[in-house]
Amino acid sequence: MTPAPAAATRPDAPAAVPGGPGPGRLRRATVLAGLLAALAAAALASLALGSVRIPPGQVLDALTGRAAPSPYRTIVLDVRLPRVLLGAVVGAGLAVVGTVLQTLVRNRLADPFLLGISSGASTGAVLVIVLGIGASTALALPAGAFAGSLLALVLVHGLARQGSTMTGPRLVLAGVAVSYVLSALTTLLLVTAGRPEHFQEALHWSLGGLGSARWDTLALPAAVLALGTGALLALARPLDLLLTGEQDATALGLDAGRFRAAVFVLASLVTAVMVAASGAVGFVGLMAPHAARLAVGAPHRGLLPVAALGGAVALVVADLGARTLAAPQDIPVGVLTALTGGPFFLWLMRRRPEGAAP
């Protein structure tokens, strides 16, 4: 009797095993089509609504190039469209990474921010703000956030490795430890700086937001999303093997330790780029994978595209709320994702009381 059936029914394991019965291609195609329609509707609403409301007809004219130069056209093409596209890219990236991390650590409560990368990005950004590094350069803050994210990646990866292997529990513990240390360092930087304006700027960035989106800041996250998602789709079969348990995966020829380490690095790099572009937006990488599994099951070849589109829709809708609920004030989008993701996290904990250990 093999351990695979037990792994499939464990409370903290993904809901299905590779090779098991799942939704057919028609169902996956239907879900994808529905998500694409939802994303298009959310994007159109985001382009039309805000502190300045633009009629949908004028939005479509601007998108198709039929609109004459006007303030409305400028708002749609130069302000809101890059923001909507960045929201879709970041939401998709966080959802894809969350899906993979939940498989790697065999913990349904995992998301990209479990790894401490968000705290690293915050530390890097706050360091740029406090020291005034490249104050006249628009890319200084994202560059600092990206450097902090990479530092967190190196620290977590080094702490989690034990010889040539990396286990889920060590990965979780390393991520939590690094997150606490870097959060304390961020607070220390702000306190010792002694300038109130630094608190305001750092707080807004650390809570996440898409207000700084521009066409020149969109290319890198979009390219990383495409390459990262393509690579993870190519690894769908080995990821499915991990669902059966590490022993079974090893028996089927997978070097689980090395594979987990390599995918962890890839997922962390994708997360670093997304956080550097948008700030710390939490819970999208937790909620979207669960919704995707309910829709199409656990095998990754069908799961990853659905999770990506679900994350894109979720963050575009959240950003629309951030821009309109208190217009003309722009609420950090991370506040809204936390207000919805926090209760979801608590519900998930009550539903799976065994906790995080695989």
Tab-separated table of C-alpha atoms in Angstrom:
chain	number	residue	atom	x	y	z
A	1	MET	CA	0.000	0.000	0.000
A	2	THR	CA	1.572	3.277	-1.094
A	3	PRO	CA	1.365	6.585	0.817
A	4	ALA	CA	-0.085	8.476	-2.129
A	5	PRO	CA	-3.767	8.161	-1.141
A	6	ALA	CA	-2.984	9.377	2.371
A	7	ALA	CA	-1.150	12.391	0.980
A	8	ALA	CA	-4.157	13.251	-1.105
A	9	THR	CA	-6.476	13.369	1.889
A	10	ARG	CA	-4.218	15.165	4.349
A	11	PRO	CA	-5.706	18.460	5.530
A	12	ASP	CA	-2.620	20.467	4.621
A	13	ALA	CA	-1.884	18.783	1.299
A	14	PRO	CA	-3.199	19.863	-2.098
A	15	ALA	CA	-6.576	18.454	-2.907
A	16	ALA	CA	-5.640	16.058	-5.685
A	17	VAL	CA	-2.807	13.883	-6.853
A	18	PRO	CA	-1.318	13.721	-10.322
A	19	GLY	CA	-2.965	11.327	-12.613
A	20	GLY	CA	-6.209	11.357	-10.644
A	21	PRO	CA	-9.536	12.278	-12.160
A	22	GLY	CA	-9.957	15.982	-12.773
A	23	PRO	CA	-12.037	18.423	-14.728
A	24	GLY	CA	-11.851	17.963	-18.470
A	25	ARG	CA	-10.453	20.326	-21.038
A	26	LEU	CA	-13.889	21.805	-21.687
A	27	ARG	CA	-14.252	22.841	-18.059
A	28	ARG	CA	-10.772	24.386	-17.971
A	29	ALA	CA	-11.461	26.245	-21.203
A	30	THR	CA	-14.763	27.517	-19.799
A	31	VAL	CA	-13.082	28.737	-16.599
A	32	LEU	CA	-10.314	30.467	-18.547
A	33	ALA	CA	-12.827	32.136	-20.863
A	34	GLY	CA	-14.842	33.340	-17.878
A	35	LEU	CA	-11.742	34.761	-16.193
A	36	LEU	CA	-10.664	36.516	-19.388
A	37	ALA	CA	-14.103	38.115	-19.661
A	38	ALA	CA	-13.960	39.138	-16.001
A	39	LEU	CA	-10.490	40.642	-16.489
A	40	ALA	CA	-11.650	42.598	-19.540
A	41	ALA	CA	-14.680	43.937	-17.633
A	42	ALA	CA	-12.559	44.870	-14.607
A	43	ALA	CA	-10.002	46.592	-16.832
A	44	LEU	CA	-12.680	48.604	-18.655
A	45	ALA	CA	-14.219	49.658	-15.341
A	46	SER	CA	-10.790	50.657	-14.018
A	47	LEU	CA	-10.130	52.786	-17.097
A	48	ALA	CA	-13.483	54.526	-16.827
A	49	LEU	CA	-13.837	55.067	-13.078
A	50	GLY	CA	-11.807	57.130	-10.657
A	51	SER	CA	-11.576	60.679	-9.415
A	52	VAL	CA	-12.409	61.619	-13.023
A	53	ARG	CA	-15.159	59.509	-14.605
A	54	ILE	CA	-14.791	58.852	-18.308
A	55	PRO	CA	-17.663	57.518	-20.464
A	56	PRO	CA	-16.993	53.949	-21.660
A	57	GLY	CA	-17.347	55.053	-25.270
A	58	GLN	CA	-14.512	57.528	-24.892
A	59	VAL	CA	-12.409	54.877	-23.187
A	60	LEU	CA	-12.882	52.535	-26.153
A	61	ASP	CA	-12.127	55.378	-28.590
A	62	ALA	CA	-8.876	56.093	-26.754
A	63	LEU	CA	-7.893	52.418	-26.779
A	64	THR	CA	-8.605	52.027	-30.488
A	65	GLY	CA	-6.861	55.260	-31.463
A	66	ARG	CA	-10.018	56.980	-32.675
A	67	ALA	CA	-10.052	59.630	-29.953
A	68	ALA	CA	-8.639	63.084	-30.655
A	69	PRO	CA	-5.987	64.410	-28.233
A	70	SER	CA	-7.768	65.413	-25.032
A	71	PRO	CA	-7.380	65.201	-21.234
A	72	TYR	CA	-9.551	62.056	-21.254
A	73	ARG	CA	-7.284	60.372	-23.777
A	74	THR	CA	-4.215	61.260	-21.734
A	75	ILE	CA	-5.764	59.907	-18.534
A	76	VAL	CA	-6.744	56.632	-20.187
A	77	LEU	CA	-3.543	55.916	-22.105
A	78	ASP	CA	-0.835	57.465	-19.947
A	79	VAL	CA	-2.197	57.174	-16.401
A	80	ARG	CA	-4.769	54.412	-16.009
A	81	LEU	CA	-3.819	51.860	-18.672
A	82	PRO	CA	-0.252	51.296	-17.359
A	83	ARG	CA	-1.705	50.984	-13.856
A	84	VAL	CA	-4.279	48.397	-14.937
A	85	LEU	CA	-1.686	46.381	-16.849
A	86	LEU	CA	0.751	46.478	-13.934
A	87	GLY	CA	-2.009	45.342	-11.584
A	88	ALA	CA	-2.812	42.410	-13.859
A	89	VAL	CA	0.859	41.435	-14.189
A	90	VAL	CA	1.628	41.683	-10.471
A	91	GLY	CA	-1.580	39.867	-9.488
A	92	ALA	CA	-0.830	37.063	-11.931
A	93	GLY	CA	2.779	36.797	-10.783
A	94	LEU	CA	1.919	36.617	-7.083
A	95	ALA	CA	-0.792	34.025	-7.754
A	96	VAL	CA	1.526	31.804	-9.794
A	97	VAL	CA	4.220	31.987	-7.138
A	98	GLY	CA	1.709	31.290	-4.365
A	99	THR	CA	0.474	28.217	-6.215
A	100	VAL	CA	3.971	26.795	-6.541
A	101	LEU	CA	5.011	27.611	-2.965
A	102	GLN	CA	1.988	25.810	-1.563
A	103	THR	CA	3.166	22.744	-3.449
A	104	LEU	CA	6.819	23.093	-2.473
A	105	VAL	CA	6.177	23.405	1.263
A	106	ARG	CA	2.991	21.260	1.220
A	107	ASN	CA	1.161	23.950	3.161
A	108	ARG	CA	-2.037	25.578	1.997
A	109	LEU	CA	-1.348	28.655	4.138
A	110	ALA	CA	1.821	29.509	2.174
A	111	ASP	CA	2.050	32.562	-0.044
A	112	PRO	CA	4.915	34.624	-1.542
A	113	PHE	CA	5.286	36.718	1.610
A	114	LEU	CA	5.956	33.658	3.734
A	115	LEU	CA	9.521	33.794	2.427
A	116	GLY	CA	10.405	37.182	3.944
A	117	ILE	CA	10.909	38.659	0.472
A	118	SER	CA	8.291	41.339	1.117
A	119	SER	CA	10.130	42.443	4.257
A	120	GLY	CA	13.384	42.521	2.305
A	121	ALA	CA	11.834	44.710	-0.369
A	122	SER	CA	10.462	47.069	2.283
A	123	THR	CA	13.877	47.335	3.914
A	124	GLY	CA	15.560	48.130	0.601
A	125	ALA	CA	12.971	50.761	-0.300
A	126	VAL	CA	13.090	52.422	3.127
A	127	LEU	CA	16.893	52.517	2.959
A	128	VAL	CA	16.658	54.396	-0.348
A	129	ILE	CA	14.107	56.819	1.151
A	130	VAL	CA	16.019	57.490	4.367
A	131	LEU	CA	19.439	57.894	2.755
A	132	GLY	CA	18.085	59.851	-0.214
A	133	ILE	CA	19.894	57.596	-2.663
A	134	GLY	CA	19.134	58.616	-6.237
A	135	ALA	CA	16.417	61.019	-5.094
A	136	SER	CA	16.141	62.487	-8.585
A	137	THR	CA	15.943	59.064	-10.261
A	138	ALA	CA	12.537	57.443	-10.727
A	139	LEU	CA	14.009	53.938	-10.654
A	140	ALA	CA	15.886	54.364	-7.352
A	141	LEU	CA	13.037	53.108	-5.149
A	142	PRO	CA	12.213	50.010	-7.242
A	143	ALA	CA	15.928	49.250	-7.518
A	144	GLY	CA	16.330	49.444	-3.749
A	145	ALA	CA	13.287	47.219	-3.239
A	146	PHE	CA	14.606	44.688	-5.714
A	147	ALA	CA	18.015	44.612	-4.018
A	148	GLY	CA	16.346	44.048	-0.648
A	149	SER	CA	14.244	41.258	-2.100
A	150	LEU	CA	17.313	39.511	-3.463
A	151	LEU	CA	19.062	39.852	-0.103
A	152	ALA	CA	16.093	38.190	1.605
A	153	LEU	CA	16.142	35.443	-1.034
A	154	VAL	CA	19.808	34.689	-0.369
A	155	LEU	CA	19.322	34.684	3.406
A	156	VAL	CA	16.253	32.426	3.351
A	157	HIS	CA	17.807	30.057	0.835
A	158	GLY	CA	21.022	29.798	2.842
A	159	LEU	CA	19.244	29.229	6.155
A	160	ALA	CA	16.807	26.686	4.714
A	161	ARG	CA	19.447	24.472	3.109
A	162	GLN	CA	20.735	21.517	5.067
A	163	GLY	CA	23.528	20.029	3.054
A	164	SER	CA	22.181	19.632	-0.466
A	165	THR	CA	18.532	19.422	0.570
A	166	MET	CA	15.833	21.884	1.505
A	167	THR	CA	12.709	20.819	3.400
A	168	GLY	CA	9.366	22.581	3.655
A	169	PRO	CA	9.484	23.177	7.438
A	170	ARG	CA	13.000	24.658	7.273
A	171	LEU	CA	11.886	26.907	4.419
A	172	VAL	CA	8.943	28.206	6.447
A	173	LEU	CA	11.032	28.790	9.575
A	174	ALA	CA	13.785	30.547	7.628
A	175	GLY	CA	11.266	32.814	5.906
A	176	VAL	CA	9.595	33.779	9.196
A	177	ALA	CA	12.943	34.446	10.904
A	178	VAL	CA	14.267	36.615	8.064
A	179	SER	CA	10.966	38.476	7.865
A	180	TYR	CA	11.074	39.405	11.561
A	181	VAL	CA	14.699	40.547	11.415
A	182	LEU	CA	14.209	42.682	8.309
A	183	SER	CA	10.969	44.193	9.636
A	184	ALA	CA	12.827	45.214	12.801
A	185	LEU	CA	15.613	46.707	10.693
A	186	THR	CA	13.071	48.698	8.683
A	187	THR	CA	11.537	50.106	11.856
A	188	LEU	CA	14.995	50.990	13.188
A	189	LEU	CA	15.821	52.879	9.993
A	190	LEU	CA	12.634	54.927	10.231
A	191	VAL	CA	13.008	55.699	13.932
A	192	THR	CA	16.636	56.792	13.663
A	193	ALA	CA	15.968	58.898	10.563
A	194	GLY	CA	13.811	61.282	12.598
A	195	ARG	CA	12.003	62.819	9.613
A	196	PRO	CA	8.175	62.485	9.590
A	197	GLU	CA	7.923	62.601	5.787
A	198	HIS	CA	9.911	59.372	5.631
A	199	PHE	CA	7.254	57.578	7.688
A	200	GLN	CA	4.485	58.614	5.307
A	201	GLU	CA	6.319	57.613	2.129
A	202	ALA	CA	7.594	54.337	3.559
A	203	LEU	CA	4.189	53.415	4.996
A	204	HIS	CA	2.451	53.953	1.660
A	205	TRP	CA	5.040	51.852	-0.179
A	206	SER	CA	5.104	49.042	2.375
A	207	LEU	CA	1.304	48.673	2.141
A	208	GLY	CA	1.471	48.286	-1.626
A	209	GLY	CA	0.187	50.455	-4.433
A	210	LEU	CA	0.137	50.806	-8.197
A	211	GLY	CA	0.075	54.601	-8.369
A	212	SER	CA	3.645	54.833	-9.654
A	213	ALA	CA	2.936	52.636	-12.685
A	214	ARG	CA	4.279	53.950	-15.973
A	215	TRP	CA	4.976	52.414	-19.333
A	216	ASP	CA	8.713	52.289	-18.632
A	217	THR	CA	8.192	50.361	-15.370
A	218	LEU	CA	5.938	47.730	-16.933
A	219	ALA	CA	8.361	45.911	-19.232
A	220	LEU	CA	10.451	44.117	-16.597
A	221	PRO	CA	7.563	42.662	-14.527
A	222	ALA	CA	5.752	41.583	-17.704
A	223	ALA	CA	8.851	39.854	-19.089
A	224	VAL	CA	9.588	38.123	-15.775
A	225	LEU	CA	5.966	36.962	-15.502
A	226	ALA	CA	6.033	35.468	-19.003
A	227	LEU	CA	9.385	33.735	-18.563
A	228	GLY	CA	8.691	32.557	-15.018
A	229	THR	CA	5.243	31.188	-15.789
A	230	GLY	CA	6.541	29.478	-18.918
A	231	ALA	CA	9.317	27.810	-16.940
A	232	LEU	CA	6.917	26.647	-14.215
A	233	LEU	CA	4.501	25.247	-16.810
A	234	ALA	CA	7.406	23.283	-18.260
A	235	LEU	CA	7.976	21.887	-14.749
A	236	ALA	CA	4.316	20.981	-14.237
A	237	ARG	CA	4.935	17.231	-14.201
A	238	PRO	CA	7.651	17.290	-11.495
A	239	LEU	CA	5.486	19.675	-9.455
A	240	ASP	CA	2.637	17.172	-9.715
A	241	LEU	CA	4.957	14.450	-8.447
A	242	LEU	CA	5.559	16.440	-5.264
A	243	LEU	CA	1.831	16.205	-4.535
A	244	THR	CA	2.238	12.474	-3.925
A	245	GLY	CA	4.813	13.047	-1.200
A	246	GLU	CA	8.589	13.345	-1.266
A	247	GLN	CA	9.250	9.625	-0.913
A	248	ASP	CA	7.009	8.659	-3.813
A	249	ALA	CA	8.417	11.494	-5.941
A	250	THR	CA	11.959	10.262	-5.251
A	251	ALA	CA	10.952	6.691	-6.095
A	252	LEU	CA	9.671	7.972	-9.443
A	253	GLY	CA	13.053	9.495	-10.243
A	254	LEU	CA	12.736	13.079	-8.974
A	255	ASP	CA	15.559	14.562	-6.892
A	256	ALA	CA	13.061	16.327	-4.639
A	257	GLY	CA	15.590	18.315	-2.607
A	258	ARG	CA	17.401	19.846	-5.568
A	259	PHE	CA	14.187	20.380	-7.489
A	260	ARG	CA	12.567	22.183	-4.542
A	261	ALA	CA	15.620	24.424	-4.130
A	262	ALA	CA	15.705	25.352	-7.828
A	263	VAL	CA	11.993	26.143	-8.031
A	264	PHE	CA	12.198	28.094	-4.780
A	265	VAL	CA	14.889	30.332	-6.300
A	266	LEU	CA	12.823	30.864	-9.443
A	267	ALA	CA	9.651	31.648	-7.473
A	268	SER	CA	11.532	34.019	-5.179
A	269	LEU	CA	13.021	35.949	-8.088
A	270	VAL	CA	9.578	36.383	-9.645
A	271	THR	CA	8.236	37.596	-6.301
A	272	ALA	CA	11.121	40.043	-5.919
A	273	VAL	CA	10.372	41.676	-9.261
A	274	MET	CA	6.643	41.929	-8.509
A	275	VAL	CA	7.197	43.425	-5.055
A	276	ALA	CA	9.755	45.882	-6.423
A	277	ALA	CA	7.149	47.081	-8.940
A	278	SER	CA	4.119	47.383	-6.665
A	279	GLY	CA	5.205	47.304	-3.042
A	280	ALA	CA	4.044	44.730	-0.547
A	281	VAL	CA	0.642	43.484	-1.719
A	282	GLY	CA	-0.351	40.553	0.460
A	283	PHE	CA	-2.840	37.674	0.293
A	284	VAL	CA	-3.319	37.591	-3.502
A	285	GLY	CA	-0.864	34.687	-3.627
A	286	LEU	CA	-2.837	32.945	-0.892
A	287	MET	CA	-6.409	33.339	-2.158
A	288	ALA	CA	-6.067	32.938	-5.927
A	289	PRO	CA	-4.492	29.436	-5.841
A	290	HIS	CA	-7.274	28.121	-3.581
A	291	ALA	CA	-9.991	29.486	-5.843
A	292	ALA	CA	-8.201	28.009	-8.869
A	293	ARG	CA	-7.967	24.549	-7.259
A	294	LEU	CA	-11.681	24.603	-6.524
A	295	ALA	CA	-12.323	25.416	-10.188
A	296	VAL	CA	-9.938	23.076	-12.044
A	297	GLY	CA	-8.253	20.761	-9.541
A	298	ALA	CA	-4.627	20.405	-8.466
A	299	PRO	CA	-2.564	19.332	-11.563
A	300	HIS	CA	-0.339	22.282	-12.377
A	301	ARG	CA	-0.648	22.399	-16.150
A	302	GLY	CA	-4.272	23.454	-15.833
A	303	LEU	CA	-3.940	25.118	-12.430
A	304	LEU	CA	-1.222	27.698	-13.133
A	305	PRO	CA	-2.981	29.593	-15.979
A	306	VAL	CA	-6.242	29.714	-14.005
A	307	ALA	CA	-4.459	30.936	-10.879
A	308	ALA	CA	-2.627	33.597	-12.905
A	309	LEU	CA	-5.825	34.980	-14.421
A	310	GLY	CA	-7.586	34.813	-11.059
A	311	GLY	CA	-4.792	36.787	-9.408
A	312	ALA	CA	-4.860	39.356	-12.209
A	313	VAL	CA	-8.614	39.870	-11.811
A	314	ALA	CA	-8.334	40.085	-8.024
A	315	LEU	CA	-5.647	42.784	-8.017
A	316	VAL	CA	-7.232	44.872	-10.786
A	317	VAL	CA	-10.547	44.863	-8.886
A	318	ALA	CA	-8.780	45.653	-5.601
A	319	ASP	CA	-6.951	48.568	-7.203
A	320	LEU	CA	-10.208	49.876	-8.639
A	321	GLY	CA	-11.601	49.911	-5.110
A	322	ALA	CA	-8.444	51.599	-3.826
A	323	ARG	CA	-8.898	54.435	-6.332
A	324	THR	CA	-12.642	54.925	-5.967
A	325	LEU	CA	-13.697	54.192	-2.376
A	326	ALA	CA	-12.141	57.382	-0.992
A	327	ALA	CA	-11.613	59.327	-4.238
A	328	PRO	CA	-9.701	61.516	-4.870
A	329	GLN	CA	-7.540	59.918	-2.164
A	330	ASP	CA	-5.707	56.773	-3.233
A	331	ILE	CA	-5.897	53.988	-0.627
A	332	PRO	CA	-2.914	51.588	-0.622
A	333	VAL	CA	-4.154	48.501	-2.429
A	334	GLY	CA	-2.492	46.260	0.153
A	335	VAL	CA	-4.982	47.533	2.731
A	336	LEU	CA	-7.922	46.201	0.702
A	337	THR	CA	-6.275	42.866	-0.067
A	338	ALA	CA	-5.515	42.462	3.647
A	339	LEU	CA	-9.118	43.285	4.610
A	340	THR	CA	-10.344	40.474	2.374
A	341	GLY	CA	-7.380	38.115	2.735
A	342	GLY	CA	-7.200	38.250	6.529
A	343	PRO	CA	-10.664	36.734	7.086
A	344	PHE	CA	-9.935	34.188	4.346
A	345	PHE	CA	-6.711	33.213	6.141
A	346	LEU	CA	-8.579	32.767	9.445
A	347	TRP	CA	-11.263	30.672	7.736
A	348	LEU	CA	-8.573	28.501	6.207
A	349	MET	CA	-6.919	28.007	9.588
A	350	ARG	CA	-10.210	26.968	11.188
A	351	ARG	CA	-10.882	24.601	8.329
A	352	ARG	CA	-7.411	23.029	8.620
A	353	PRO	CA	-6.538	23.054	12.286
A	354	GLU	CA	-3.411	20.929	12.036
A	355	GLY	CA	-1.501	24.042	11.060
A	356	ALA	CA	1.421	24.416	8.705
A	357	ALA	CA	3.517	21.323	9.267
A	358	PRO	CA	3.405	18.870	6.358
